[in-house]
mmCIF file of C-alpha atoms in Angstrom:
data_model
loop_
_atom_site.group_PDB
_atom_site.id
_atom_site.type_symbol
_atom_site.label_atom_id
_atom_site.label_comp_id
_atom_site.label_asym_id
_atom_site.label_seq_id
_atom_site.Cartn_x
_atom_site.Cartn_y
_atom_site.Cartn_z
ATOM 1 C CA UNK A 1 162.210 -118.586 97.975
ATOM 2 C CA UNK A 2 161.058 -115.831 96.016
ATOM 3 C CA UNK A 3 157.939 -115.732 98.072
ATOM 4 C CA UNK A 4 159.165 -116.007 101.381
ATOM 5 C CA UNK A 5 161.843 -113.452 100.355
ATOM 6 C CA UNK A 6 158.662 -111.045 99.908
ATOM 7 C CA UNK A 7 157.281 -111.840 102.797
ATOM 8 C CA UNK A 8 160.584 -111.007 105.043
ATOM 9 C CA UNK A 9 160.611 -107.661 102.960
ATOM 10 C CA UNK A 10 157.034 -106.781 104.131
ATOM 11 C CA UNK A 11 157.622 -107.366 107.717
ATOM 12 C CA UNK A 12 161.037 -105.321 107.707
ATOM 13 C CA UNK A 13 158.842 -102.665 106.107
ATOM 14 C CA UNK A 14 156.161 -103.114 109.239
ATOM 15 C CA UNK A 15 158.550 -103.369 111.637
ATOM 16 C CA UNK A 16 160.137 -100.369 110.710
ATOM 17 C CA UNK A 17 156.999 -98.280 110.078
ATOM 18 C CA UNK A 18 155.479 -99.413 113.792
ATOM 19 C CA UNK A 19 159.230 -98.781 115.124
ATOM 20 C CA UNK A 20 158.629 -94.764 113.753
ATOM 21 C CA UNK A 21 155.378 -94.660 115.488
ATOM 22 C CA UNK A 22 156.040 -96.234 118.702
ATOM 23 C CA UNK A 23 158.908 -93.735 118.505
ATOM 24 C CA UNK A 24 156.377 -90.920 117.767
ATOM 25 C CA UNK A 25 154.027 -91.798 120.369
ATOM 26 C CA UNK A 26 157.027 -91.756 123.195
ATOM 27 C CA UNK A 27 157.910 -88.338 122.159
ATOM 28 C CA UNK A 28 154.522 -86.677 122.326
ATOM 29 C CA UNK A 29 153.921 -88.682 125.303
ATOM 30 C CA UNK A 30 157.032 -86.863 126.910
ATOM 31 C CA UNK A 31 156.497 -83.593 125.356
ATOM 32 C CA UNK A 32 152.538 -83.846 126.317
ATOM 33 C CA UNK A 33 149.878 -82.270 124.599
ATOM 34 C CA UNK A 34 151.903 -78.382 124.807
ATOM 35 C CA UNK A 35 150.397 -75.573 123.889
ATOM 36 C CA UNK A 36 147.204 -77.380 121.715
ATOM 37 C CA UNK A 37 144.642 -75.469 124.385
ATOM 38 C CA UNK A 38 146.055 -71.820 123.867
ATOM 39 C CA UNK A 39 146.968 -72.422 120.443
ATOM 40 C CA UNK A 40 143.249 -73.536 120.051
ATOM 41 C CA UNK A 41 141.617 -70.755 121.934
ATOM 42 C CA UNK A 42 144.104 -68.262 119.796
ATOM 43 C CA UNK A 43 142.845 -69.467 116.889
ATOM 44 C CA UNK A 44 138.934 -69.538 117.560
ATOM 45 C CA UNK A 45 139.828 -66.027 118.895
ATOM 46 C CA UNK A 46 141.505 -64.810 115.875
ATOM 47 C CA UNK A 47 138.247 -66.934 113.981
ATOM 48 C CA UNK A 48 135.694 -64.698 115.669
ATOM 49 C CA UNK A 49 137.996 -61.401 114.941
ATOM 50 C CA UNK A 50 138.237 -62.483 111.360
ATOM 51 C CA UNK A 51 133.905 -63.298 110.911
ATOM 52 C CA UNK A 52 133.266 -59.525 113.115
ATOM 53 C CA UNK A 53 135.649 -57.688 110.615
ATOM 54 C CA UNK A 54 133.962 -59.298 107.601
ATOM 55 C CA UNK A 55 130.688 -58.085 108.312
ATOM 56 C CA UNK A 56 131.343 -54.222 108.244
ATOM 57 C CA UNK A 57 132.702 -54.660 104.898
ATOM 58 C CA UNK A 58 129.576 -56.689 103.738
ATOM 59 C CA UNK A 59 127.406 -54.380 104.904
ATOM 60 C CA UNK A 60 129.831 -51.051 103.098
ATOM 61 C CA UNK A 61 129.509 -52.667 100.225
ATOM 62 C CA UNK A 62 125.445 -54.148 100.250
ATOM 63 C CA UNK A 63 125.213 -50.012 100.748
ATOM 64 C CA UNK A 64 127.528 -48.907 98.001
ATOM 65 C CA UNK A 65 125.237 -50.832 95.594
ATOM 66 C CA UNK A 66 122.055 -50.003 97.063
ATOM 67 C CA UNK A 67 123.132 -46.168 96.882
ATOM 68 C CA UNK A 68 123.979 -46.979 93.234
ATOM 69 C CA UNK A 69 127.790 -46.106 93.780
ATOM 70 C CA UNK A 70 130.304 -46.965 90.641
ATOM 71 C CA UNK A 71 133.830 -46.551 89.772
ATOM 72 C CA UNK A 72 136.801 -46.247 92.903
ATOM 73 C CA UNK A 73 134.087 -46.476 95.520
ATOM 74 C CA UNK A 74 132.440 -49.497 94.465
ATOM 75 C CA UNK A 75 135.954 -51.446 93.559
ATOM 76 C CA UNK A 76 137.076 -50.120 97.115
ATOM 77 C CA UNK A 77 133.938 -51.617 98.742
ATOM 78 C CA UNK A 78 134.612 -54.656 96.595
ATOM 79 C CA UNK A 79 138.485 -55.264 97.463
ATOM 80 C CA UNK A 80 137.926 -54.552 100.995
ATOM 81 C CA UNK A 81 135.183 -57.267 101.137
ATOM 82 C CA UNK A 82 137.898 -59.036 99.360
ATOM 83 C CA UNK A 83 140.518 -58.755 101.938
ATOM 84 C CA UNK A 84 137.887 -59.492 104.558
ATOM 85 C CA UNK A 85 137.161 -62.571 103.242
ATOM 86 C CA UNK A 86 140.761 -63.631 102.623
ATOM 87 C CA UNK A 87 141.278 -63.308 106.720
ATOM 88 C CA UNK A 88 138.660 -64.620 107.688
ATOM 89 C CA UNK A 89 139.174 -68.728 105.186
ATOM 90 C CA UNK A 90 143.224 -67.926 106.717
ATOM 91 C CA UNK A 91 141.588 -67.908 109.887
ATOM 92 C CA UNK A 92 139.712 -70.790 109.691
ATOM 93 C CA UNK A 93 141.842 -72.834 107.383
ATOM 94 C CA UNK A 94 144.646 -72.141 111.087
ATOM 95 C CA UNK A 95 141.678 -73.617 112.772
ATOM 96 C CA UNK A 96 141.376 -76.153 111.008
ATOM 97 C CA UNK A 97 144.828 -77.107 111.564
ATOM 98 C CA UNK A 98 144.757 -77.068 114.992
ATOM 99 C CA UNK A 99 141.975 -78.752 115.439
ATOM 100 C CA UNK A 100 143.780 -81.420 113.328
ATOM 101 C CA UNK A 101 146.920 -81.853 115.413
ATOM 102 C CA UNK A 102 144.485 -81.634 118.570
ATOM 103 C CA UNK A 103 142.544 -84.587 116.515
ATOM 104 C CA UNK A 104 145.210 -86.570 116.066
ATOM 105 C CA UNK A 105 146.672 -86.577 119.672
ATOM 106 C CA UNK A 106 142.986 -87.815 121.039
ATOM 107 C CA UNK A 107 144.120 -91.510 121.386
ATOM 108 C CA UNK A 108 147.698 -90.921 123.329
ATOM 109 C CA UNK A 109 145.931 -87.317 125.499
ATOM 110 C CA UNK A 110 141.902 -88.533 126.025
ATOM 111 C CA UNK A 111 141.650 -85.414 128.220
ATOM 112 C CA UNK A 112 141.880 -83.058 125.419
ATOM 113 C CA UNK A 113 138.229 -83.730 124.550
ATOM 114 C CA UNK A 114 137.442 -81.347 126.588
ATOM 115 C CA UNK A 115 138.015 -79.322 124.217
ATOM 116 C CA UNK A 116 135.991 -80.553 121.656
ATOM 117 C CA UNK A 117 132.502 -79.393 120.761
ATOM 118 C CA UNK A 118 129.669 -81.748 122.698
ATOM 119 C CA UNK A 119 128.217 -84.319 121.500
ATOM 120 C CA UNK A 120 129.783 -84.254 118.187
ATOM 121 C CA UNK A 121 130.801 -87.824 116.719
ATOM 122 C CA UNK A 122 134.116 -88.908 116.840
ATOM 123 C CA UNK A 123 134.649 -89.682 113.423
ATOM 124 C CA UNK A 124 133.495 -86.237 112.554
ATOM 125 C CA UNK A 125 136.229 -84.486 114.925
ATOM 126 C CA UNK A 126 139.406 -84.250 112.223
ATOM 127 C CA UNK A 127 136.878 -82.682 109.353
ATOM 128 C CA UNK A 128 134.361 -80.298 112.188
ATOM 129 C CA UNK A 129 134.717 -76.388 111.957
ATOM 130 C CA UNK A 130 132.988 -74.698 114.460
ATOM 131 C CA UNK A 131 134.103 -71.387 113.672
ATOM 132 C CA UNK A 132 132.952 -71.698 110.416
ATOM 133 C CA UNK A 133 130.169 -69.448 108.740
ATOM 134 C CA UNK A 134 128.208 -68.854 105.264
ATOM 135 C CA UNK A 135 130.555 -65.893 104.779
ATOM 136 C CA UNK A 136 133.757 -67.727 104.266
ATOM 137 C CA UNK A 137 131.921 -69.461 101.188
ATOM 138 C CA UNK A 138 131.962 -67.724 97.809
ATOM 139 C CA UNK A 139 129.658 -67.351 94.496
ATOM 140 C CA UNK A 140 126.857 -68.458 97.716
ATOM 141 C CA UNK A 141 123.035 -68.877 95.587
ATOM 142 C CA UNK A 142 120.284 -70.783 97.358
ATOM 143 C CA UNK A 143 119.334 -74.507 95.497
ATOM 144 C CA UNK A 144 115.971 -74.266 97.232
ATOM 145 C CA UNK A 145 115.159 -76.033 100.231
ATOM 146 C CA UNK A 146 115.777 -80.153 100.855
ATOM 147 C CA UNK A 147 113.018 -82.984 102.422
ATOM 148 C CA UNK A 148 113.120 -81.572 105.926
ATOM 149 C CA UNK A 149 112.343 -77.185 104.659
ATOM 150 C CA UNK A 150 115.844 -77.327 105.403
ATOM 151 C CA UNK A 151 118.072 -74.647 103.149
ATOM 152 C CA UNK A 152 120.177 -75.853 100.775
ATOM 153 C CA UNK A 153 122.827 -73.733 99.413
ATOM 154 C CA UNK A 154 125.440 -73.584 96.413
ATOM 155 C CA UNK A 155 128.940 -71.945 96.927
ATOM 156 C CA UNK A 156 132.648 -72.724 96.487
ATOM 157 C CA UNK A 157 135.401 -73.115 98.570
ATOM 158 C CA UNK A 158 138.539 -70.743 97.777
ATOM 159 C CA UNK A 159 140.276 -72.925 95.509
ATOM 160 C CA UNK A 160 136.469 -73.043 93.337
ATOM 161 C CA UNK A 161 135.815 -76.692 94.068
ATOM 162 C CA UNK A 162 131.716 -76.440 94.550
ATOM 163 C CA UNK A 163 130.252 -77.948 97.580
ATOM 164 C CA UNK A 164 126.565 -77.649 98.423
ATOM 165 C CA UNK A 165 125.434 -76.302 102.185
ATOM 166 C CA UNK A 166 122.665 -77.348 104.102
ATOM 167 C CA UNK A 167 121.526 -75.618 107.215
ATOM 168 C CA UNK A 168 119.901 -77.043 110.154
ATOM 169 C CA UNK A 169 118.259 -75.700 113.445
ATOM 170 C CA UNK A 170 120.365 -74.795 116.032
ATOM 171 C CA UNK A 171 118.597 -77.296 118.634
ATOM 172 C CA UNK A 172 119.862 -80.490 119.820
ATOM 173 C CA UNK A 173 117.757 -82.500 117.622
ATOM 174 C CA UNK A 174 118.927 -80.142 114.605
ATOM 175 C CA UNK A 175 122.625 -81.017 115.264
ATOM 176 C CA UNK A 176 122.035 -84.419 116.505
ATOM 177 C CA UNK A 177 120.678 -84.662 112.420
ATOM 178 C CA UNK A 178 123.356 -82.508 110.517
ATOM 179 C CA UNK A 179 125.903 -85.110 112.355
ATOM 180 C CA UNK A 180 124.183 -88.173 111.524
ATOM 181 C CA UNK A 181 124.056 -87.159 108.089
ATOM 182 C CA UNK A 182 127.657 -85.566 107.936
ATOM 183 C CA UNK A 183 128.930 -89.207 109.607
ATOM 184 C CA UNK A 184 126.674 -91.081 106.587
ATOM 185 C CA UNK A 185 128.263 -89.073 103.891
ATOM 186 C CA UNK A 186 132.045 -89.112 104.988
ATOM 187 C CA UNK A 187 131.768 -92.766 104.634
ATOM 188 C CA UNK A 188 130.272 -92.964 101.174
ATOM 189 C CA UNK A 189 132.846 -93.793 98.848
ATOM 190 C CA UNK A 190 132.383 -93.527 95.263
ATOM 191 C CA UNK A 191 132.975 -96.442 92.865
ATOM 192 C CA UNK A 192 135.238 -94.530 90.182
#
């Protein structure tokens, strides 16, 4: 009794969970895919404004050191590399968002693909940042380079979680590597 009990209580639970996303999936169906286009355009536009405004302020501050500048000027070239920097991960981390939501209505709208980079792998659509750059990266010191002369970089992501960078050639057999790799190691799991 007990187990069939259980059993009735697990169904309930599924029936009620598939109710919520049938529900769900009627109400973006009749709202449609809104505003995901301009919102992503908006934010790859704000992306780009973000990345062109970072690299005066590198460049003002490679200067301050290189004309041996201390004191005010030197913290002022340092916070406004600071601030720089701050815009630019907000304006990808809003990328990354919408890219998300546009990620996640891909099975119910197929024609927002269009949208989507080429050729990159489904599986690696919900985790992709096109926008991204070097620059958004902190505490950034080369590890050498891999099998393939390929750089491969240290750095840390804002909240200081280290992740290591590898670069590839911008050439279709370049990307159609990074993403074969990227799809291998987003399915490792590790044991512990």
């Amino acid at each position: 009794r007990r187990a069939r009990a259980q059993r009735l209580s697990n169904l309930r639970a599924a029936l009620t969970r598939l109710t919520a996303e049938r529900t769900e999936e009627e109400l973006a169906l009749r709202n449609g895919c809104g505003d995901l286009p301009s919102s992503l355009e908006a934010a790859r536009l704000a992306c780009k404004r973000a990345q062109r405004r970072l690299e005066p302020a590198l460049l003002e501050l490679k200067y301050a050191r290189e004309d041996g500048l201390e004191g005010q000027d030197l913290e002022a070239a340092k916070a406004a590399v600071k601030a720089a920097t701050g815009a630019a991960r907000d304006a990808d981390r809003q990328l990354s968002q919408v890219h998300a939501s546009l990620c996640a209505r891909l099975p119910l709208f197929p024609e927002l693909h269009r949208l989507l980079p080429d050729a990159a792998p489904r599986e690696l659509l919900p985790i992709f940042h096109p926008q991204r750059t070097l620059k958004v990266y902190s505490n950034l010191r080369s590890l050498g380079t891999g099998a393939g002369r390929h750089a491969v970089r240290y750095a840390e992501l804002e909240d200081g979680r280290p992740v290591v960078l590898k670069e590839y050639a911008v050439d279709a057999e370049g990307r159609r590597n990074c993403y074969k790799e990227a799809a291998l190691l987003l399915r490792l799991r590790h044991p512990a």
